Amino acid sequence: MCKRKMIFPIWKSVLLLKKVWNKPKDAWRHSCQHQHWLQGAASLIALSYTCLSAATLLPGFTESLVANLPSATAMEFAPDGRLFVCLQGGDVRVIKNGALLTTPFVTVSAYAGADSGLLGIAFDPNFVTNGYVYLHYTATVPTIHNRVSHVTASGDIAVPGSEVSILDLPTATNPGSHKGGAIHFGTDGKLYVTEGDDRVPSSSQDIMDLRGKLLRINPDGTIPADNPFGASNAVWALGLRNPFTFVVQSSTGRILINDVGESTWEEIDDGIAGANYGWPNCEGPYQFGTSNPCTGYTNPIFWYGHGAGDTVGCSIVGGAFYNPATVTFPSDYVGKYFFADLCQGWIRRFDPSTGIATGFATGISSPVDLKVASDGSLYYLIYGTGGGVYRIRYSPVFFASGNLEATSGPLNICPGMAFYEEYCSFISCADAINWTSLLAHQQFPSCFFEDTSGVACDVRSSCP
C-alpha cells in the first residue's frame, strides 16, 4: 500500500503587520501566532511581528491572490458576479472581472474601533430592478451606534445621497466591541441581522433589547407579523455573545450562526425561530465556566475549544455553504459548511448531517470571511494592513490520461516529481519505489506515490 503524504508548494508570501486593540479576544482583534502580549497597569500592548501568510491546502486545490485590501471585514457577491468588499473604515470596494476598481462604490461614516466599523453587506432580492445594497455598520451620528441602511447602485458607484436608514440601535455602551455585524437576506425575502451584546452580557437575555440577537426585519425596516416574539419585536433568536458572521443556505433557507465565545468555546448555532442559545448563562453546550451541561436552552450544533492547533482556536468567523451553480469541488463537498478561525488561521468544512468537521486549509493569517462563488471556487478574506481577497480552486494538474499499464519499470511521466495521484475506482496503489501501477481491482480512489525530490506532480488516469 502506498504511503499517503501531502506536499504543498508555497503559492504566496504576504507580509501582514497586525493592528491590535486592548484585549486579544474578539473577531479580528486576534493577531497572528507570533505576537507577544505585554500587560501593563492600564492597558495591553501588542508587539506585532511580520506574519507570513501561506495557506496549506489539500491536494488538487490551489489558491491565488485576487486583490490586496487593507482592513477588509466582509464581502458579498452581487447577482452579476461582481464582488463587493467592506473595509472597516467605511469604504465598499468592487472587484469586477477579477480587477479591483479604483473608485469605492460608497463610503459611509463608520466608527472603526476594535471590532466595530463597516461590518456587513447584502443585496436586495430585487437588486436588478431597484439597485438596493444594504449595509450594516457602526455609525457616528448623532452618537455611536449600529445602523442598517441601504444605498442605490448606479453601475459600479452608489447614487450620491441615496442612503436610507432602516434600523438604528440605541447608543452603544461600548462603542468598539461586540457589534456582531453580519447581514443577509433569507430565502423568505426577509433581512436577517446579527447584533453582539455590546459587552453587556445581560442584554442577550432581554427580549426587549436588540443586542445579543439575530434580528429579522422586512426590507423597509418594518417588522414581519410572523416574528416569533410578536409583530412589534424584531428578535428572531436570542442568547448570542458576538455573532460576527452567519450564513443562509440558498437551497434550504437554513441559517447557521458563528458565535464568538468568551474564554472556552466557539460555536455554530442553528438559526431557528425563537431559539435561545443561552449566553451569558451558557458558552458552547456547557454552563458558563463549568463542564456541566447547559439545559433549558438551544445547544449549538457544533463547538470547539480554545487553544493552539488545527482543530481549536479562539474566534470563529467565515461561513459559507458549498452549493454553487457550478460544482467544481469534489462531489462530497456539496452541502458542506465552510467556517474558519481567525486566531489559528484555518478553514474547516462541517457536515450538518453528521456533525463532523474535517480540515481543509491551514496557515492563513487572520481570515474573517468566506464566500462560495457561482463558478464553484471558494473565496476567503484576510484582515490587516496586508489583507486581501484570495480564491481557492480545485484544479488537479493532468499529466497523463488513458489506462496505466502494469509494468516493472518506473513511470517516467514527470521525472523528478515528488508523488503521483491516481483517481481510478479500481486500481491499486503503485509501487512506491518504481512508481509502477499494478492493476489489481482494488478500490483506492486516491493514492499518493511518494518520492523524496520535494516537488509535487498529479497524474490522473482514465479507467474503464
CSV table of C-alpha atoms in Angstrom, one decimal:
chain,number,residue,atom,x,y,z
A,1,MET,CA,0.0,0.0,0.0
A,2,CYS,CA,1.3,3.4,-0.9
A,3,LYS,CA,2.1,5.9,1.8
A,4,ARG,CA,-0.1,8.9,1.9
A,5,LYS,CA,1.7,12.2,2.2
A,6,MET,CA,0.8,15.8,1.5
A,7,ILE,CA,3.5,18.0,-0.1
A,8,PHE,CA,2.4,21.6,-0.9
A,9,PRO,CA,4.0,24.4,-2.8
A,10,ILE,CA,4.1,27.9,-1.4
A,11,TRP,CA,1.8,29.9,-3.5
A,12,LYS,CA,2.0,33.3,-1.8
A,13,SER,CA,4.0,35.3,0.6
A,14,VAL,CA,2.1,38.2,2.2
A,15,LEU,CA,3.6,40.3,4.9
A,16,LEU,CA,0.9,41.2,7.5
A,17,LEU,CA,1.5,43.9,10.0
A,18,LYS,CA,-1.3,43.5,12.5
A,19,LYS,CA,-3.1,46.2,14.2
A,20,VAL,CA,-4.5,45.1,17.6
A,21,TRP,CA,-6.5,46.6,20.4
A,22,ASN,CA,-6.7,46.4,24.1
A,23,LYS,CA,-7.8,42.8,24.5
A,24,PRO,CA,-6.8,39.8,22.4
A,25,LYS,CA,-10.2,38.3,22.0
A,26,ASP,CA,-13.0,39.0,19.6
A,27,ALA,CA,-13.3,39.0,15.8
A,28,TRP,CA,-10.2,40.4,14.0
A,29,ARG,CA,-8.7,41.7,17.3
A,30,HIS,CA,-6.9,38.4,17.4
A,31,SER,CA,-3.5,38.7,15.8
A,32,CYS,CA,-1.0,36.2,14.3
A,33,GLN,CA,0.6,33.4,16.3
A,34,HIS,CA,3.9,35.3,16.6
A,35,GLN,CA,2.6,38.1,18.8
A,36,HIS,CA,3.8,38.8,22.3
A,37,TRP,CA,1.3,40.4,24.7
A,38,LEU,CA,2.6,42.7,27.5
A,39,GLN,CA,0.1,43.7,30.1
A,40,GLY,CA,0.7,46.9,31.9
A,41,ALA,CA,-1.3,48.5,34.7
A,42,ALA,CA,-3.8,50.2,32.5
A,43,SER,CA,-3.5,48.6,29.1
A,44,LEU,CA,-2.4,45.7,26.9
A,45,ILE,CA,0.3,46.5,24.4
A,46,ALA,CA,0.9,44.2,21.5
A,47,LEU,CA,4.3,43.8,19.8
A,48,SER,CA,3.4,42.6,16.4
A,49,TYR,CA,5.9,40.7,14.2
A,50,THR,CA,5.6,40.4,10.5
A,51,CYS,CA,3.5,37.4,9.6
A,52,LEU,CA,3.8,35.2,6.6
A,53,SER,CA,0.6,34.1,5.1
A,54,ALA,CA,0.9,30.9,3.1
A,55,ALA,CA,-2.2,28.6,3.0
A,56,THR,CA,-1.6,24.9,3.1
A,57,LEU,CA,-4.3,23.3,1.0
A,58,LEU,CA,-5.4,19.7,0.3
A,59,PRO,CA,-4.0,18.0,-2.8
A,60,GLY,CA,-5.7,19.3,-6.0
A,61,PHE,CA,-6.5,22.7,-4.6
A,62,THR,CA,-4.7,25.9,-5.5
A,63,GLU,CA,-5.1,29.5,-4.4
A,64,SER,CA,-4.4,32.9,-5.9
A,65,LEU,CA,-4.5,36.5,-4.7
A,66,VAL,CA,-7.4,38.4,-6.1
A,67,ALA,CA,-6.8,41.8,-4.6
A,68,ASN,CA,-4.9,43.5,-1.7
A,69,LEU,CA,-7.3,45.3,0.6
A,70,PRO,CA,-6.3,46.6,4.0
A,71,SER,CA,-8.7,46.1,7.0
A,72,ALA,CA,-11.3,44.3,5.0
A,73,THR,CA,-14.1,42.9,7.1
A,74,ALA,CA,-16.8,41.3,4.9
A,75,MET,CA,-17.6,40.6,1.3
A,76,GLU,CA,-20.6,39.5,-0.9
A,77,PHE,CA,-21.2,38.7,-4.5
A,78,ALA,CA,-23.6,40.7,-6.5
A,79,PRO,CA,-26.1,38.8,-8.7
A,80,ASP,CA,-24.0,39.7,-11.7
A,81,GLY,CA,-20.8,38.3,-10.2
A,82,ARG,CA,-19.1,41.4,-9.0
A,83,LEU,CA,-17.5,41.0,-5.6
A,84,PHE,CA,-18.2,43.9,-3.1
A,85,VAL,CA,-15.8,44.1,-0.2
A,86,CYS,CA,-16.3,46.1,3.0
A,87,LEU,CA,-13.4,47.9,4.7
A,88,GLN,CA,-13.6,48.6,8.4
A,89,GLY,CA,-13.3,52.4,7.9
A,90,GLY,CA,-16.4,52.7,5.8
A,91,ASP,CA,-15.4,52.1,2.1
A,92,VAL,CA,-17.0,49.5,-0.1
A,93,ARG,CA,-14.7,48.3,-2.9
A,94,VAL,CA,-15.7,46.5,-6.0
A,95,ILE,CA,-13.8,43.7,-7.8
A,96,LYS,CA,-15.1,43.4,-11.3
A,97,ASN,CA,-13.8,40.8,-13.9
A,98,GLY,CA,-11.0,40.0,-11.5
A,99,ALA,CA,-9.8,43.6,-11.1
A,100,LEU,CA,-10.1,45.9,-8.2
A,101,LEU,CA,-11.9,49.1,-9.3
A,102,THR,CA,-10.2,52.4,-8.3
A,103,THR,CA,-13.2,54.3,-7.1
A,104,PRO,CA,-15.1,53.0,-4.0
A,105,PHE,CA,-18.7,52.0,-4.5
A,106,VAL,CA,-19.7,54.1,-1.5
A,107,THR,CA,-18.1,55.4,1.7
A,108,VAL,CA,-20.1,55.7,4.9
A,109,SER,CA,-19.0,57.4,8.1
A,110,ALA,CA,-18.1,54.4,10.3
A,111,TYR,CA,-16.6,54.2,13.8
A,112,ALA,CA,-13.7,51.9,13.2
A,113,GLY,CA,-12.6,50.9,16.7
A,114,ALA,CA,-11.7,47.4,17.9
A,115,ASP,CA,-14.3,45.1,16.1
A,116,SER,CA,-16.7,47.9,15.1
A,117,GLY,CA,-16.9,49.6,11.7
A,118,LEU,CA,-18.4,48.6,8.4
A,119,LEU,CA,-19.3,45.0,9.1
A,120,GLY,CA,-21.8,43.6,6.6
A,121,ILE,CA,-23.3,43.9,3.1
A,122,ALA,CA,-26.2,42.3,1.3
A,123,PHE,CA,-28.0,42.7,-2.0
A,124,ASP,CA,-31.8,43.2,-2.2
A,125,PRO,CA,-33.6,40.2,-3.8
A,126,ASN,CA,-34.8,42.7,-6.3
A,127,PHE,CA,-31.4,44.3,-6.8
A,128,VAL,CA,-31.6,44.0,-10.6
A,129,THR,CA,-34.6,46.3,-10.6
A,130,ASN,CA,-34.2,48.5,-7.5
A,131,GLY,CA,-30.4,48.6,-7.1
A,132,TYR,CA,-30.5,48.4,-3.3
A,133,VAL,CA,-27.4,47.5,-1.5
A,134,TYR,CA,-27.8,47.0,2.3
A,135,LEU,CA,-25.0,47.9,4.8
A,136,HIS,CA,-24.5,47.2,8.5
A,137,TYR,CA,-22.1,49.5,10.2
A,138,THR,CA,-21.3,51.4,13.4
A,139,ALA,CA,-22.5,54.9,12.7
A,140,THR,CA,-21.0,58.0,14.3
A,141,VAL,CA,-24.0,60.4,14.1
A,142,PRO,CA,-25.7,61.5,16.2
A,143,THR,CA,-24.0,59.1,18.6
A,144,ILE,CA,-22.0,55.9,18.1
A,145,HIS,CA,-24.4,53.0,17.4
A,146,ASN,CA,-25.1,50.2,14.9
A,147,ARG,CA,-27.1,51.1,11.8
A,148,VAL,CA,-28.7,49.2,8.9
A,149,SER,CA,-29.2,51.2,5.8
A,150,HIS,CA,-29.4,50.8,2.0
A,151,VAL,CA,-27.9,52.8,-0.9
A,152,THR,CA,-28.9,52.7,-4.5
A,153,ALA,CA,-26.4,51.4,-7.1
A,154,SER,CA,-25.8,53.1,-10.4
A,155,GLY,CA,-23.3,50.9,-12.2
A,156,ASP,CA,-20.2,50.5,-10.0
A,157,ILE,CA,-20.9,53.5,-7.8
A,158,ALA,CA,-23.8,54.3,-5.4
A,159,VAL,CA,-26.0,57.2,-6.2
A,160,PRO,CA,-24.8,60.2,-4.0
A,161,GLY,CA,-27.2,60.9,-1.2
A,162,SER,CA,-29.2,57.7,-1.7
A,163,GLU,CA,-28.6,56.2,1.7
A,164,VAL,CA,-31.8,55.4,3.7
A,165,SER,CA,-31.5,54.2,7.3
A,166,ILE,CA,-34.0,51.4,8.1
A,167,LEU,CA,-32.8,50.4,11.5
A,168,ASP,CA,-30.8,52.3,14.2
A,169,LEU,CA,-29.9,50.7,17.5
A,170,PRO,CA,-29.6,52.8,20.7
A,171,THR,CA,-26.3,54.5,21.6
A,172,ALA,CA,-23.6,51.9,22.2
A,173,THR,CA,-22.5,51.2,25.7
A,174,ASN,CA,-19.1,50.0,24.5
A,175,PRO,CA,-18.6,51.7,21.1
A,176,GLY,CA,-15.8,49.4,19.9
A,177,SER,CA,-16.7,45.9,20.9
A,178,HIS,CA,-19.2,43.1,20.4
A,179,LYS,CA,-21.1,44.6,17.5
A,180,GLY,CA,-22.0,41.4,15.6
A,181,GLY,CA,-22.2,42.7,12.1
A,182,ALA,CA,-23.4,40.2,9.5
A,183,ILE,CA,-26.4,40.9,7.3
A,184,HIS,CA,-28.1,38.6,4.8
A,185,PHE,CA,-31.4,38.1,3.1
A,186,GLY,CA,-33.2,34.8,3.9
A,187,THR,CA,-34.9,32.7,1.3
A,188,ASP,CA,-38.2,34.1,2.7
A,189,GLY,CA,-37.2,37.6,1.4
A,190,LYS,CA,-36.7,39.0,4.9
A,191,LEU,CA,-33.5,40.7,6.1
A,192,TYR,CA,-31.6,39.0,8.9
A,193,VAL,CA,-29.1,40.9,11.0
A,194,THR,CA,-26.8,39.8,13.9
A,195,GLU,CA,-26.1,42.1,16.8
A,196,GLY,CA,-23.5,41.5,19.5
A,197,ASP,CA,-24.1,42.0,23.2
A,198,ASP,CA,-22.2,45.3,23.3
A,199,ARG,CA,-20.2,43.9,26.2
A,200,VAL,CA,-23.3,44.0,28.3
A,201,PRO,CA,-23.9,40.2,28.7
A,202,SER,CA,-27.3,40.6,30.3
A,203,SER,CA,-28.6,42.3,27.2
A,204,SER,CA,-28.6,38.9,25.3
A,205,GLN,CA,-31.4,37.5,27.5
A,206,ASP,CA,-33.5,40.7,27.5
A,207,ILE,CA,-36.2,40.1,24.8
A,208,MET,CA,-36.8,43.8,24.5
A,209,ASP,CA,-33.2,44.6,23.8
A,210,LEU,CA,-31.9,44.1,20.3
A,211,ARG,CA,-28.3,43.4,21.4
A,212,GLY,CA,-27.1,39.8,21.5
A,213,LYS,CA,-29.7,38.7,18.9
A,214,LEU,CA,-30.4,37.5,15.4
A,215,LEU,CA,-32.9,40.0,14.1
A,216,ARG,CA,-35.5,39.6,11.3
A,217,ILE,CA,-37.0,42.6,9.5
A,218,ASN,CA,-38.6,43.5,6.3
A,219,PRO,CA,-36.5,45.2,3.6
A,220,ASP,CA,-38.0,48.5,4.5
A,221,GLY,CA,-37.2,48.1,8.2
A,222,THR,CA,-40.6,47.2,9.4
A,223,ILE,CA,-41.2,44.1,11.5
A,224,PRO,CA,-42.7,40.9,10.0
A,225,ALA,CA,-46.0,39.9,11.5
A,226,ASP,CA,-44.9,36.3,11.9
A,227,ASN,CA,-41.8,37.0,14.0
A,228,PRO,CA,-41.6,34.6,17.0
A,229,PHE,CA,-42.0,37.3,19.7
A,230,GLY,CA,-44.7,39.3,18.1
A,231,ALA,CA,-45.3,41.8,15.3
A,232,SER,CA,-43.6,44.6,17.3
A,233,ASN,CA,-40.4,42.7,18.0
A,234,ALA,CA,-37.5,42.3,15.5
A,235,VAL,CA,-35.9,39.5,17.5
A,236,TRP,CA,-35.7,36.1,15.7
A,237,ALA,CA,-33.4,34.4,18.2
A,238,LEU,CA,-31.5,35.4,21.3
A,239,GLY,CA,-28.7,34.5,23.7
A,240,LEU,CA,-25.8,35.4,21.5
A,241,ARG,CA,-22.5,36.9,22.5
A,242,ASN,CA,-20.8,38.3,19.4
A,243,PRO,CA,-22.2,36.6,16.3
A,244,PHE,CA,-19.8,38.3,13.9
A,245,THR,CA,-20.8,36.1,10.9
A,246,PHE,CA,-23.7,33.9,9.8
A,247,VAL,CA,-24.9,32.4,6.5
A,248,VAL,CA,-28.1,31.4,4.8
A,249,GLN,CA,-28.1,28.2,2.8
A,250,SER,CA,-29.8,29.2,-0.5
A,251,SER,CA,-31.1,25.7,-1.2
A,252,THR,CA,-32.9,25.2,2.1
A,253,GLY,CA,-33.1,28.6,3.9
A,254,ARG,CA,-31.2,27.2,6.8
A,255,ILE,CA,-29.3,29.7,8.9
A,256,LEU,CA,-26.1,28.9,10.7
A,257,ILE,CA,-24.6,31.4,13.1
A,258,ASN,CA,-21.0,31.6,14.2
A,259,ASP,CA,-20.9,33.0,17.7
A,260,VAL,CA,-17.5,34.1,19.1
A,261,GLY,CA,-17.1,32.7,22.7
A,262,GLU,CA,-15.6,34.2,25.8
A,263,SER,CA,-12.9,32.0,27.2
A,264,THR,CA,-13.6,28.4,26.4
A,265,TRP,CA,-15.8,27.6,23.4
A,266,GLU,CA,-16.6,28.7,19.9
A,267,GLU,CA,-19.9,27.6,18.5
A,268,ILE,CA,-22.1,27.2,15.4
A,269,ASP,CA,-25.8,27.7,16.2
A,270,ASP,CA,-28.9,26.7,14.2
A,271,GLY,CA,-30.7,30.0,13.5
A,272,ILE,CA,-34.3,28.8,14.2
A,273,ALA,CA,-37.2,31.0,15.2
A,274,GLY,CA,-37.4,31.7,18.9
A,275,ALA,CA,-34.2,29.9,19.8
A,276,ASN,CA,-32.3,30.9,22.9
A,277,TYR,CA,-28.6,30.0,22.8
A,278,GLY,CA,-28.0,30.7,26.5
A,279,TRP,CA,-25.4,33.4,26.7
A,280,PRO,CA,-24.3,34.6,29.3
A,281,ASN,CA,-25.5,31.5,31.2
A,282,CYS,CA,-24.0,29.1,28.7
A,283,GLU,CA,-20.9,29.0,26.5
A,284,GLY,CA,-20.9,26.2,24.0
A,285,PRO,CA,-23.1,23.3,25.4
A,286,TYR,CA,-22.0,24.0,29.0
A,287,GLN,CA,-22.9,26.3,31.8
A,288,PHE,CA,-20.6,29.2,31.6
A,289,GLY,CA,-17.2,28.5,33.3
A,290,THR,CA,-18.0,24.9,34.1
A,291,SER,CA,-18.2,21.4,32.5
A,292,ASN,CA,-21.8,21.0,33.5
A,293,PRO,CA,-24.3,20.6,30.6
A,294,CYS,CA,-26.4,23.6,29.8
A,295,THR,CA,-30.1,22.7,29.9
A,296,GLY,CA,-33.2,24.7,29.0
A,297,TYR,CA,-31.5,26.4,26.0
A,298,THR,CA,-30.8,25.6,22.4
A,299,ASN,CA,-27.4,24.0,22.3
A,300,PRO,CA,-25.0,24.6,19.4
A,301,ILE,CA,-24.8,22.0,16.6
A,302,PHE,CA,-21.0,22.2,16.7
A,303,TRP,CA,-18.4,23.7,19.0
A,304,TYR,CA,-14.7,23.6,19.5
A,305,GLY,CA,-12.4,24.7,22.3
A,306,HIS,CA,-9.8,27.4,22.7
A,307,GLY,CA,-6.1,26.6,22.2
A,308,ALA,CA,-3.4,26.4,19.6
A,309,GLY,CA,-3.8,23.9,16.7
A,310,ASP,CA,-5.7,22.9,13.6
A,311,THR,CA,-8.9,21.9,15.4
A,312,VAL,CA,-9.1,24.6,18.1
A,313,GLY,CA,-8.9,28.4,18.2
A,314,CYS,CA,-10.5,31.4,19.8
A,315,SER,CA,-12.6,33.3,17.2
A,316,ILE,CA,-14.9,31.6,14.8
A,317,VAL,CA,-15.6,33.5,11.5
A,318,GLY,CA,-16.5,33.0,7.9
A,319,GLY,CA,-19.3,30.8,7.0
A,320,ALA,CA,-20.3,29.5,3.5
A,321,PHE,CA,-22.3,26.6,2.3
A,322,TYR,CA,-20.9,24.8,-0.7
A,323,ASN,CA,-24.0,24.9,-3.0
A,324,PRO,CA,-22.7,26.8,-6.1
A,325,ALA,CA,-24.4,27.0,-9.5
A,326,THR,CA,-21.5,25.1,-11.0
A,327,VAL,CA,-19.8,22.5,-8.8
A,328,THR,CA,-16.1,22.3,-9.3
A,329,PHE,CA,-15.0,20.8,-6.0
A,330,PRO,CA,-15.3,17.1,-5.5
A,331,SER,CA,-18.9,16.0,-5.1
A,332,ASP,CA,-18.7,15.2,-1.4
A,333,TYR,CA,-18.2,18.9,-0.7
A,334,VAL,CA,-21.7,19.8,-1.9
A,335,GLY,CA,-23.9,20.9,1.0
A,336,LYS,CA,-21.0,21.1,3.4
A,337,TYR,CA,-20.4,24.2,5.5
A,338,PHE,CA,-17.0,26.1,5.5
A,339,PHE,CA,-16.0,28.0,8.5
A,340,ALA,CA,-12.7,29.5,9.8
A,341,ASP,CA,-10.9,30.6,12.9
A,342,LEU,CA,-9.2,34.0,12.9
A,343,CYS,CA,-6.7,33.2,15.7
A,344,GLN,CA,-5.4,29.8,14.3
A,345,GLY,CA,-5.8,30.6,10.7
A,346,TRP,CA,-7.5,27.5,9.4
A,347,ILE,CA,-10.6,26.7,7.4
A,348,ARG,CA,-12.6,23.5,8.1
A,349,ARG,CA,-15.7,22.0,6.5
A,350,PHE,CA,-18.6,20.8,8.5
A,351,ASP,CA,-21.2,18.2,7.6
A,352,PRO,CA,-24.5,19.3,9.2
A,353,SER,CA,-25.9,15.8,8.7
A,354,THR,CA,-23.3,14.1,10.8
A,355,GLY,CA,-22.0,16.9,13.0
A,356,ILE,CA,-18.4,16.1,11.9
A,357,ALA,CA,-15.9,18.8,10.8
A,358,THR,CA,-12.7,18.0,8.8
A,359,GLY,CA,-9.7,20.1,7.8
A,360,PHE,CA,-9.5,22.0,4.6
A,361,ALA,CA,-6.8,24.7,4.9
A,362,THR,CA,-4.3,25.9,7.4
A,363,GLY,CA,-1.7,28.7,7.7
A,364,ILE,CA,-3.9,31.6,6.8
A,365,SER,CA,-3.2,34.9,8.5
A,366,SER,CA,-6.4,36.3,10.1
A,367,PRO,CA,-9.3,35.1,7.9
A,368,VAL,CA,-12.5,37.0,8.6
A,369,ASP,CA,-15.0,35.9,5.9
A,370,LEU,CA,-15.7,33.1,3.4
A,371,LYS,CA,-17.8,33.1,0.2
A,372,VAL,CA,-18.5,30.5,-2.5
A,373,ALA,CA,-18.7,31.9,-6.0
A,374,SER,CA,-21.2,30.7,-8.6
A,375,ASP,CA,-18.2,29.1,-10.5
A,376,GLY,CA,-17.6,26.8,-7.6
A,377,SER,CA,-14.5,28.4,-6.2
A,378,LEU,CA,-14.1,29.4,-2.5
A,379,TYR,CA,-13.0,33.0,-1.6
A,380,TYR,CA,-11.6,34.0,1.7
A,381,LEU,CA,-10.9,37.4,3.2
A,382,ILE,CA,-7.8,38.3,5.3
A,383,TYR,CA,-7.9,41.2,7.7
A,384,GLY,CA,-5.0,43.5,8.4
A,385,THR,CA,-2.8,46.1,6.8
A,386,GLY,CA,-1.6,43.4,4.4
A,387,GLY,CA,-5.0,41.8,4.0
A,388,GLY,CA,-6.9,41.0,0.9
A,389,VAL,CA,-9.1,38.6,-1.1
A,390,TYR,CA,-7.9,35.1,-2.1
A,391,ARG,CA,-9.5,32.5,-4.3
A,392,ILE,CA,-9.3,28.7,-3.9
A,393,ARG,CA,-10.0,26.5,-6.8
A,394,TYR,CA,-9.9,22.7,-7.4
A,395,SER,CA,-7.7,22.1,-10.4
A,396,PRO,CA,-5.6,18.9,-10.3
A,397,VAL,CA,-2.9,19.0,-13.0
A,398,PHE,CA,-3.4,16.5,-15.8
A,399,PHE,CA,-0.1,15.0,-16.9
A,400,ALA,CA,-1.4,11.7,-18.3
A,401,SER,CA,-4.6,10.2,-19.5
A,402,GLY,CA,-5.7,6.7,-20.5
A,403,ASN,CA,-5.2,3.5,-18.7
A,404,LEU,CA,-2.0,2.9,-16.9
A,405,GLU,CA,-0.5,-0.5,-17.6
A,406,ALA,CA,1.3,-2.7,-15.2
A,407,THR,CA,5.0,-2.5,-15.6
A,408,SER,CA,8.2,-3.4,-13.8
A,409,GLY,CA,9.9,-0.1,-14.7
A,410,PRO,CA,9.5,3.4,-13.5
A,411,LEU,CA,6.5,5.5,-14.5
A,412,ASN,CA,8.5,8.4,-16.0
A,413,ILE,CA,5.7,10.8,-16.8
A,414,CYS,CA,7.0,13.6,-14.6
A,415,PRO,CA,10.7,13.0,-13.9
A,416,GLY,CA,11.9,14.2,-10.6
A,417,MET,CA,8.4,14.8,-9.2
A,418,ALA,CA,7.5,14.0,-5.6
A,419,PHE,CA,4.3,12.0,-5.8
A,420,TYR,CA,1.7,10.9,-8.3
A,421,GLU,CA,-2.0,10.8,-7.6
A,422,GLU,CA,-4.4,8.4,-9.4
A,423,TYR,CA,-8.2,8.9,-9.5
A,424,CYS,CA,-9.3,5.4,-10.5
A,425,SER,CA,-12.1,3.5,-8.9
A,426,PHE,CA,-10.5,0.1,-9.4
A,427,ILE,CA,-6.7,0.3,-9.5
A,428,SER,CA,-4.2,-0.5,-6.8
A,429,CYS,CA,-1.6,1.9,-5.4
A,430,ALA,CA,1.6,1.9,-7.4
A,431,ASP,CA,4.8,0.5,-6.1
A,432,ALA,CA,6.4,3.5,-4.3
A,433,ILE,CA,9.9,2.5,-5.4
A,434,ASN,CA,9.4,2.0,-9.1
A,435,TRP,CA,6.3,4.3,-9.5
A,436,THR,CA,4.5,1.5,-11.3
A,437,SER,CA,0.8,0.9,-11.5
A,438,LEU,CA,-0.4,-2.6,-10.7
A,439,LEU,CA,-3.9,-3.4,-11.9
A,440,ALA,CA,-5.3,-5.4,-9.0
A,441,HIS,CA,-9.0,-4.5,-9.0
A,442,GLN,CA,-8.7,-3.0,-5.5
A,443,GLN,CA,-10.5,0.2,-4.7
A,444,PHE,CA,-8.2,3.1,-3.9
A,445,PRO,CA,-9.9,6.3,-5.1
A,446,SER,CA,-6.9,8.4,-4.3
A,447,CYS,CA,-3.3,7.2,-3.8
A,448,PHE,CA,-0.1,9.1,-3.5
A,449,PHE,CA,3.2,7.8,-4.8
A,450,GLU,CA,5.9,9.2,-2.7
A,451,ASP,CA,9.4,10.2,-3.6
A,452,THR,CA,12.0,12.5,-2.0
A,453,SER,CA,12.5,15.2,-4.6
A,454,GLY,CA,10.2,17.7,-2.9
A,455,VAL,CA,8.1,18.8,-5.9
A,456,ALA,CA,4.5,17.8,-6.4
A,457,CYS,CA,3.0,16.2,-9.5
A,458,ASP,CA,-0.5,14.9,-10.1
A,459,VAL,CA,-1.3,12.1,-12.5
A,460,ARG,CA,-4.9,11.3,-13.3
A,461,SER,CA,-5.7,8.3,-15.4
A,462,SER,CA,-9.0,7.2,-17.0
A,463,CYS,CA,-10.2,3.8,-16.0
A,464,PRO,CA,-12.8,1.7,-17.8
